[in-house]
Amino acid sequence: MSENLDNFSKNLESLRQVDPILYLALKSFKPNQKYEVFMDNDPANYNIIDKEQAIALYLTKPIKEVMEKNEQLFSYAYYPFLYLYGLGNGVLIRLLFNPQRQRIVVFEPELEIIFIVFNLLDFSKEILERSLVIFYTKQIGYMSVDTLFDTNKYSRVFVKTYDLLVTNNYYEQYKEDILRVNGYFIKAIEQAVVSVGNDAKDSLIGILHHIINLPDALRAPDLTTLINALSNKETAIIISTGPSLHKQLPLLKKVAPYATLFCVDASFPILHKYGIKPDVVLSLERVKESAKFYTHTPKTAQQGVVFAITSIVHKQLKDSLAGSCIQFSFRPFGYTSLFGFDDYGYIGIGMSAANMAYELVMYAKFKRCVFIGQDLAFGEDGTSHSKDAIYGTQEAQYKKEGIFVPKYGGNGEVETSKIWKLFLNFFEKDIARTPASMEIINATEGGARIAGTKEMPFAEVVDTIMMAHPTLKQPIHLTPPSKKTSERNIIKAYKKCQDIIRYGTIQKRRIERVFLQLVKELEHIEKLNKNNRLDKINFKKLDNLSDKIDAIKQLFSERKFTNYFMDAIQSYIFHQELDIAKVLVINTTSEDEIQAKQVQWLYYHKYWLFSLAGGIDCVISAVEQALQEWSKEDIELATKSHKA
């Protein structure tokens, strides 16, 4: 009995460090409620009886059924990540660990079964190392599943191999719960894949713009300065451009003198038309079309406003704000963080200006955050944007795709788009991580429901603010860095750009050499195949090539390489890795199968190597092109120091 208690104590101690909520539930749990344990002389041969339904988890000998299930799962032997529904008596979980396995995730609907297994088996090491993750399904939601892809990013590569496997017939009665968990996975996988993107061109444009804008950014106030200026204020109102915005404008004008207004760039011309001056206007896009939001408003509208823009915006947008108070932030990309100017970052992970505004509000620790115009869905009349929007109420880029999400207010569903759904998911992830001290209100009164927010009519929000006898807000003043600091940072940025070019050129040539060797060997295999002489394949050569490719893959574990190039190459490399992962998990038993798998793996890496070298080359070209856009004075400043 002491051994059993020891198992429970060790498991609980590991759980305390990785999942405090489940730890507390198990620590206070009273056993022998619904289940009873029947032991055998063999400690691996114990059964669990459901007393309420008078049925056993294992209808015959438990160890026999466990071994049969283990045999059925033999085809999953090479899967690094397994997702199981049902802990059973835990013995199967122990058997499923092997050298290829990185993580097993188990979803269990009965807390008492977890309690029983933790008493009888020691999983403390696996729990602590996160190679075993056990979820009590009554405690989890979408965020629990989504976090799996954050805590082990390698798991994203194997999303195409995902399958939720039911471990025991007993769990078939939990079909609704299984469907719920599976739904979370579908949403999380979609988010993981879409957030990587599928267009390397966007990242290359981002790198180009970031380096072009660096001298101006390094002379402007940084993100830390802005957050300090905003810190600990009462109410932030984030103003987006959804169809519902127009009806809220009279109320917004009433409360504007007392709340800090964060306005996405597309809403800026609308607010100006109705005599409302925001405090902070945000832009984060790479496209030059965003400049129109500023060129179509008079310069007087820009006075007294902070324009919080990211370093990747188009030069036309930056130039349209000349003479105004511009504050630059760096988005959380490898190519922005590698410069080491941490006071400028890192926000804008959430893809939209409104997502970025929420990050600002959260970091500045406002007491209340209010959303208006954040529909993230089409209006009932089919519109995508508010009346008076610069690009009209029906922007062509938002075509109906038959995607629906829960409606504001919870009564039915509303139609959205892939991109809006992505923005919504980022909001919900950020809100789930927000300290409880900040009240988050969705006063959009239309569009999609944002999980984690309190839904309230905007009129009630305004009344609450006005009844609290607010004081008039003060203008936001930002101080730029000194000339000496700016110049030192510009020199540092130039040196880093030169290192990207030098280091990238070395790695590109190395990859190209392996690529050419692989192409030559694969052409030889194709000739052998044509002549029915595959028995003449030189597998020692193939082993050598495999080792060289594996050595190149080690670059992805080097921070320097990933910071310099990952953002630009990850979209097409990631999607190729998804297909390569399907080859890796193929179960092989005979020598012929192993060799066929190796050849297939090498074929997949032919285009992988080509893409990798091409992506690095594109980054080098983008950096060289961007430096040509620097002013003569900045180049002279940087090169003088560089030569010295």
PDB file of N, CA, C and O in Angstrom, residues 134-179:
ATOM      1  N   ILE A 134      -1.750  14.649 -19.469  1.00  0.00           N
ATOM      2  CA  ILE A 134      -3.075  14.086 -19.174  1.00  0.00           C
ATOM      3  C   ILE A 134      -4.039  15.231 -18.917  1.00  0.00           C
ATOM      4  O   ILE A 134      -3.795  16.085 -18.054  1.00  0.00           O
ATOM      5  N   PHE A 135      -5.117  15.250 -19.680  1.00  0.00           N
ATOM      6  CA  PHE A 135      -6.161  16.259 -19.501  1.00  0.00           C
ATOM      7  C   PHE A 135      -7.415  15.605 -18.915  1.00  0.00           C
ATOM      8  O   PHE A 135      -7.877  14.576 -19.420  1.00  0.00           O
ATOM      9  N   TYR A 136      -7.935  16.203 -17.867  1.00  0.00           N
ATOM     10  CA  TYR A 136      -9.278  15.858 -17.383  1.00  0.00           C
ATOM     11  C   TYR A 136     -10.238  16.697 -18.209  1.00  0.00           C
ATOM     12  O   TYR A 136     -10.229  17.923 -18.130  1.00  0.00           O
ATOM     13  N   THR A 137     -11.043  16.061 -19.039  1.00  0.00           N
ATOM     14  CA  THR A 137     -11.762  16.804 -20.084  1.00  0.00           C
ATOM     15  C   THR A 137     -12.778  17.805 -19.549  1.00  0.00           C
ATOM     16  O   THR A 137     -13.144  18.745 -20.254  1.00  0.00           O
ATOM     17  N   LYS A 138     -13.227  17.643 -18.310  1.00  0.00           N
ATOM     18  CA  LYS A 138     -14.175  18.612 -17.744  1.00  0.00           C
ATOM     19  C   LYS A 138     -13.478  19.922 -17.380  1.00  0.00           C
ATOM     20  O   LYS A 138     -14.141  20.917 -17.081  1.00  0.00           O
ATOM     21  N   GLN A 139     -12.154  19.937 -17.417  1.00  0.00           N
ATOM     22  CA  GLN A 139     -11.395  21.144 -17.065  1.00  0.00           C
ATOM     23  C   GLN A 139     -10.851  21.885 -18.276  1.00  0.00           C
ATOM     24  O   GLN A 139     -10.257  22.955 -18.122  1.00  0.00           O
ATOM     25  N   ILE A 140     -11.024  21.335 -19.452  1.00  0.00           N
ATOM     26  CA  ILE A 140     -10.324  21.924 -20.601  1.00  0.00           C
ATOM     27  C   ILE A 140     -11.261  22.599 -21.590  1.00  0.00           C
ATOM     28  O   ILE A 140     -12.464  22.321 -21.648  1.00  0.00           O
ATOM     29  N   GLY A 141     -10.679  23.506 -22.360  1.00  0.00           N
ATOM     30  CA  GLY A 141     -11.345  24.149 -23.481  1.00  0.00           C
ATOM     31  C   GLY A 141     -10.386  24.218 -24.647  1.00  0.00           C
ATOM     32  O   GLY A 141      -9.330  23.574 -24.651  1.00  0.00           O
ATOM     33  N   TYR A 142     -10.716  25.042 -25.620  1.00  0.00           N
ATOM     34  CA  TYR A 142      -9.886  25.159 -26.822  1.00  0.00           C
ATOM     35  C   TYR A 142      -8.445  25.546 -26.503  1.00  0.00           C
ATOM     36  O   TYR A 142      -7.497  25.009 -27.077  1.00  0.00           O
ATOM     37  N   MET A 143      -8.268  26.477 -25.552  1.00  0.00           N
ATOM     38  CA  MET A 143      -6.923  26.971 -25.252  1.00  0.00           C
ATOM     39  C   MET A 143      -6.000  25.857 -24.771  1.00  0.00           C
ATOM     40  O   MET A 143      -4.794  25.880 -25.038  1.00  0.00           O
ATOM     41  N   SER A 144      -6.553  24.880 -24.054  1.00  0.00           N
ATOM     42  CA  SER A 144      -5.732  23.774 -23.551  1.00  0.00           C
ATOM     43  C   SER A 144      -5.100  23.006 -24.706  1.00  0.00           C
ATOM     44  O   SER A 144      -3.922  22.629 -24.654  1.00  0.00           O
ATOM     45  N   VAL A 145      -5.901  22.765 -25.746  1.00  0.00           N
ATOM     46  CA  VAL A 145      -5.405  22.022 -26.913  1.00  0.00           C
ATOM     47  C   VAL A 145      -4.461  22.897 -27.741  1.00  0.00           C
ATOM     48  O   VAL A 145      -3.404  22.448 -28.181  1.00  0.00           O
ATOM     49  N   ASP A 146      -4.821  24.151 -27.928  1.00  0.00           N
ATOM     50  CA  ASP A 146      -3.994  25.051 -28.722  1.00  0.00           C
ATOM     51  C   ASP A 146      -2.595  25.193 -28.119  1.00  0.00           C
ATOM     52  O   ASP A 146      -1.592  25.276 -28.843  1.00  0.00           O
ATOM     53  N   THR A 147      -2.528  25.201 -26.788  1.00  0.00           N
ATOM     54  CA  THR A 147      -1.248  25.350 -26.100  1.00  0.00           C
ATOM     55  C   THR A 147      -0.296  24.198 -26.404  1.00  0.00           C
ATOM     56  O   THR A 147       0.924  24.359 -26.345  1.00  0.00           O
ATOM     57  N   LEU A 148      -0.825  23.031 -26.755  1.00  0.00           N
ATOM     58  CA  LEU A 148       0.024  21.883 -27.090  1.00  0.00           C
ATOM     59  C   LEU A 148       0.976  22.214 -28.237  1.00  0.00           C
ATOM     60  O   LEU A 148       2.095  21.719 -28.288  1.00  0.00           O
ATOM     61  N   PHE A 149       0.516  23.068 -29.158  1.00  0.00           N
ATOM     62  CA  PHE A 149       1.334  23.412 -30.317  1.00  0.00           C
ATOM     63  C   PHE A 149       2.275  24.578 -30.017  1.00  0.00           C
ATOM     64  O   PHE A 149       3.139  24.898 -30.819  1.00  0.00           O
ATOM     65  N   ASP A 150       2.088  25.223 -28.866  1.00  0.00           N
ATOM     66  CA  ASP A 150       3.001  26.283 -28.437  1.00  0.00           C
ATOM     67  C   ASP A 150       4.134  25.714 -27.586  1.00  0.00           C
ATOM     68  O   ASP A 150       5.281  26.125 -27.703  1.00  0.00           O
ATOM     69  N   THR A 151       3.787  24.756 -26.705  1.00  0.00           N
ATOM     70  CA  THR A 151       4.791  24.198 -25.798  1.00  0.00           C
ATOM     71  C   THR A 151       5.756  23.260 -26.513  1.00  0.00           C
ATOM     72  O   THR A 151       6.860  23.030 -26.041  1.00  0.00           O
ATOM     73  N   ASN A 152       5.343  22.710 -27.649  1.00  0.00           N
ATOM     74  CA  ASN A 152       6.250  21.895 -28.459  1.00  0.00           C
ATOM     75  C   ASN A 152       5.972  22.210 -29.923  1.00  0.00           C
ATOM     76  O   ASN A 152       5.095  21.615 -30.548  1.00  0.00           O
ATOM     77  N   LYS A 153       6.711  23.198 -30.452  1.00  0.00           N
ATOM     78  CA  LYS A 153       6.440  23.671 -31.803  1.00  0.00           C
ATOM     79  C   LYS A 153       6.734  22.617 -32.861  1.00  0.00           C
ATOM     80  O   LYS A 153       6.214  22.669 -33.967  1.00  0.00           O
ATOM     81  N   TYR A 154       7.576  21.627 -32.515  1.00  0.00           N
ATOM     82  CA  TYR A 154       7.851  20.535 -33.446  1.00  0.00           C
ATOM     83  C   TYR A 154       6.582  19.748 -33.732  1.00  0.00           C
ATOM     84  O   TYR A 154       6.430  19.156 -34.806  1.00  0.00           O
ATOM     85  N   SER A 155       5.649  19.776 -32.776  1.00  0.00           N
ATOM     86  CA  SER A 155       4.397  19.045 -32.961  1.00  0.00           C
ATOM     87  C   SER A 155       3.587  19.607 -34.122  1.00  0.00           C
ATOM     88  O   SER A 155       2.772  18.902 -34.716  1.00  0.00           O
ATOM     89  N   ARG A 156       3.813  20.866 -34.474  1.00  0.00           N
ATOM     90  CA  ARG A 156       3.101  21.464 -35.614  1.00  0.00           C
ATOM     91  C   ARG A 156       3.440  20.749 -36.918  1.00  0.00           C
ATOM     92  O   ARG A 156       2.602  20.629 -37.804  1.00  0.00           O
ATOM     93  N   VAL A 157       4.702  20.313 -37.020  1.00  0.00           N
ATOM     94  CA  VAL A 157       5.138  19.646 -38.247  1.00  0.00           C
ATOM     95  C   VAL A 157       4.344  18.364 -38.479  1.00  0.00           C
ATOM     96  O   VAL A 157       4.142  17.943 -39.621  1.00  0.00           O
ATOM     97  N   PHE A 158       3.866  17.744 -37.403  1.00  0.00           N
ATOM     98  CA  PHE A 158       3.174  16.457 -37.519  1.00  0.00           C
ATOM     99  C   PHE A 158       1.646  16.579 -37.433  1.00  0.00           C
ATOM    100  O   PHE A 158       0.969  15.600 -37.153  1.00  0.00           O
ATOM    101  N   VAL A 159       1.128  17.795 -37.704  1.00  0.00           N
ATOM    102  CA  VAL A 159      -0.324  17.964 -37.582  1.00  0.00           C
ATOM    103  C   VAL A 159      -1.094  17.122 -38.602  1.00  0.00           C
ATOM    104  O   VAL A 159      -2.231  16.727 -38.353  1.00  0.00           O
ATOM    105  N   LYS A 160      -0.473  16.828 -39.747  1.00  0.00           N
ATOM    106  CA  LYS A 160      -1.166  16.017 -40.752  1.00  0.00           C
ATOM    107  C   LYS A 160      -1.284  14.552 -40.329  1.00  0.00           C
ATOM    108  O   LYS A 160      -2.014  13.788 -40.950  1.00  0.00           O
ATOM    109  N   THR A 161      -0.552  14.165 -39.285  1.00  0.00           N
ATOM    110  CA  THR A 161      -0.627  12.786 -38.789  1.00  0.00           C
ATOM    111  C   THR A 161      -1.574  12.690 -37.585  1.00  0.00           C
ATOM    112  O   THR A 161      -1.688  11.631 -36.974  1.00  0.00           O
ATOM    113  N   TYR A 162      -2.240  13.797 -37.250  1.00  0.00           N
ATOM    114  CA  TYR A 162      -3.129  13.806 -36.077  1.00  0.00           C
ATOM    115  C   TYR A 162      -4.282  12.816 -36.238  1.00  0.00           C
ATOM    116  O   TYR A 162      -4.904  12.705 -37.292  1.00  0.00           O
ATOM    117  N   ASP A 163      -4.553  12.093 -35.147  1.00  0.00           N
ATOM    118  CA  ASP A 163      -5.695  11.193 -35.077  1.00  0.00           C
ATOM    119  C   ASP A 163      -6.023  11.020 -33.590  1.00  0.00           C
ATOM    120  O   ASP A 163      -5.121  10.768 -32.789  1.00  0.00           O
ATOM    121  N   LEU A 164      -7.278  11.213 -33.212  1.00  0.00           N
ATOM    122  CA  LEU A 164      -7.677  11.021 -31.817  1.00  0.00           C
ATOM    123  C   LEU A 164      -8.129   9.573 -31.659  1.00  0.00           C
ATOM    124  O   LEU A 164      -9.184   9.174 -32.147  1.00  0.00           O
ATOM    125  N   LEU A 165      -7.314   8.775 -30.982  1.00  0.00           N
ATOM    126  CA  LEU A 165      -7.528   7.333 -30.880  1.00  0.00           C
ATOM    127  C   LEU A 165      -8.224   6.984 -29.570  1.00  0.00           C
ATOM    128  O   LEU A 165      -7.765   7.379 -28.492  1.00  0.00           O
ATOM    129  N   VAL A 166      -9.318   6.247 -29.657  1.00  0.00           N
ATOM    130  CA  VAL A 166     -10.034   5.803 -28.463  1.00  0.00           C
ATOM    131  C   VAL A 166      -9.389   4.504 -27.980  1.00  0.00           C
ATOM    132  O   VAL A 166      -9.264   3.537 -28.733  1.00  0.00           O
ATOM    133  N   THR A 167      -8.976   4.464 -26.728  1.00  0.00           N
ATOM    134  CA  THR A 167      -8.151   3.360 -26.233  1.00  0.00           C
ATOM    135  C   THR A 167      -8.940   2.137 -25.785  1.00  0.00           C
ATOM    136  O   THR A 167      -8.372   1.050 -25.646  1.00  0.00           O
ATOM    137  N   ASN A 168     -10.255   2.312 -25.551  1.00  0.00           N
ATOM    138  CA  ASN A 168     -11.014   1.228 -24.930  1.00  0.00           C
ATOM    139  C   ASN A 168     -12.488   1.378 -25.294  1.00  0.00           C
ATOM    140  O   ASN A 168     -13.006   2.503 -25.351  1.00  0.00           O
ATOM    141  N   ASN A 169     -13.182   0.257 -25.510  1.00  0.00           N
ATOM    142  CA  ASN A 169     -14.596   0.315 -25.891  1.00  0.00           C
ATOM    143  C   ASN A 169     -15.460   1.020 -24.851  1.00  0.00           C
ATOM    144  O   ASN A 169     -16.516   1.575 -25.173  1.00  0.00           O
ATOM    145  N   TYR A 170     -15.035   1.008 -23.601  1.00  0.00           N
ATOM    146  CA  TYR A 170     -15.800   1.651 -22.528  1.00  0.00           C
ATOM    147  C   TYR A 170     -16.051   3.121 -22.843  1.00  0.00           C
ATOM    148  O   TYR A 170     -17.097   3.689 -22.488  1.00  0.00           O
ATOM    149  N   TYR A 171     -15.109   3.766 -23.525  1.00  0.00           N
ATOM    150  CA  TYR A 171     -15.187   5.212 -23.762  1.00  0.00           C
ATOM    151  C   TYR A 171     -16.088   5.592 -24.934  1.00  0.00           C
ATOM    152  O   TYR A 171     -16.275   6.793 -25.200  1.00  0.00           O
ATOM    153  N   GLU A 172     -16.670   4.621 -25.602  1.00  0.00           N
ATOM    154  CA  GLU A 172     -17.576   4.941 -26.706  1.00  0.00           C
ATOM    155  C   GLU A 172     -18.818   5.687 -26.233  1.00  0.00           C
ATOM    156  O   GLU A 172     -19.483   6.365 -27.007  1.00  0.00           O
ATOM    157  N   GLN A 173     -19.138   5.579 -24.953  1.00  0.00           N
ATOM    158  CA  GLN A 173     -20.302   6.281 -24.402  1.00  0.00           C
ATOM    159  C   GLN A 173     -20.059   7.792 -24.286  1.00  0.00           C
ATOM    160  O   GLN A 173     -20.987   8.561 -24.023  1.00  0.00           O
ATOM    161  N   TYR A 174     -18.804   8.230 -24.496  1.00  0.00           N
ATOM    162  CA  TYR A 174     -18.469   9.650 -24.366  1.00  0.00           C
ATOM    163  C   TYR A 174     -18.337  10.312 -25.739  1.00  0.00           C
ATOM    164  O   TYR A 174     -17.478  11.173 -25.938  1.00  0.00           O
ATOM    165  N   LYS A 175     -19.196   9.917 -26.671  1.00  0.00           N
ATOM    166  CA  LYS A 175     -19.062  10.383 -28.058  1.00  0.00           C
ATOM    167  C   LYS A 175     -19.102  11.904 -28.169  1.00  0.00           C
ATOM    168  O   LYS A 175     -18.335  12.510 -28.925  1.00  0.00           O
ATOM    169  N   GLU A 176     -20.016  12.536 -27.425  1.00  0.00           N
ATOM    170  CA  GLU A 176     -20.122  13.997 -27.504  1.00  0.00           C
ATOM    171  C   GLU A 176     -18.845  14.670 -27.016  1.00  0.00           C
ATOM    172  O   GLU A 176     -18.384  15.658 -27.595  1.00  0.00           O
ATOM    173  N   ASP A 177     -18.279  14.134 -25.956  1.00  0.00           N
ATOM    174  CA  ASP A 177     -17.042  14.701 -25.428  1.00  0.00           C
ATOM    175  C   ASP A 177     -15.888  14.475 -26.403  1.00  0.00           C
ATOM    176  O   ASP A 177     -15.043  15.359 -26.594  1.00  0.00           O
ATOM    177  N   ILE A 178     -15.855  13.311 -27.025  1.00  0.00           N
ATOM    178  CA  ILE A 178     -14.818  13.012 -28.029  1.00  0.00           C
ATOM    179  C   ILE A 178     -14.921  13.998 -29.198  1.00  0.00           C
ATOM    180  O   ILE A 178     -13.910  14.538 -29.660  1.00  0.00           O
ATOM    181  N   LEU A 179     -16.150  14.259 -29.647  1.00  0.00           N
ATOM    182  CA  LEU A 179     -16.360  15.205 -30.744  1.00  0.00           C
ATOM    183  C   LEU A 179     -15.942  16.618 -30.334  1.00  0.00           C
ATOM    184  O   LEU A 179     -15.377  17.367 -31.133  1.00  0.00           O
TER     185      LEU A 179
END
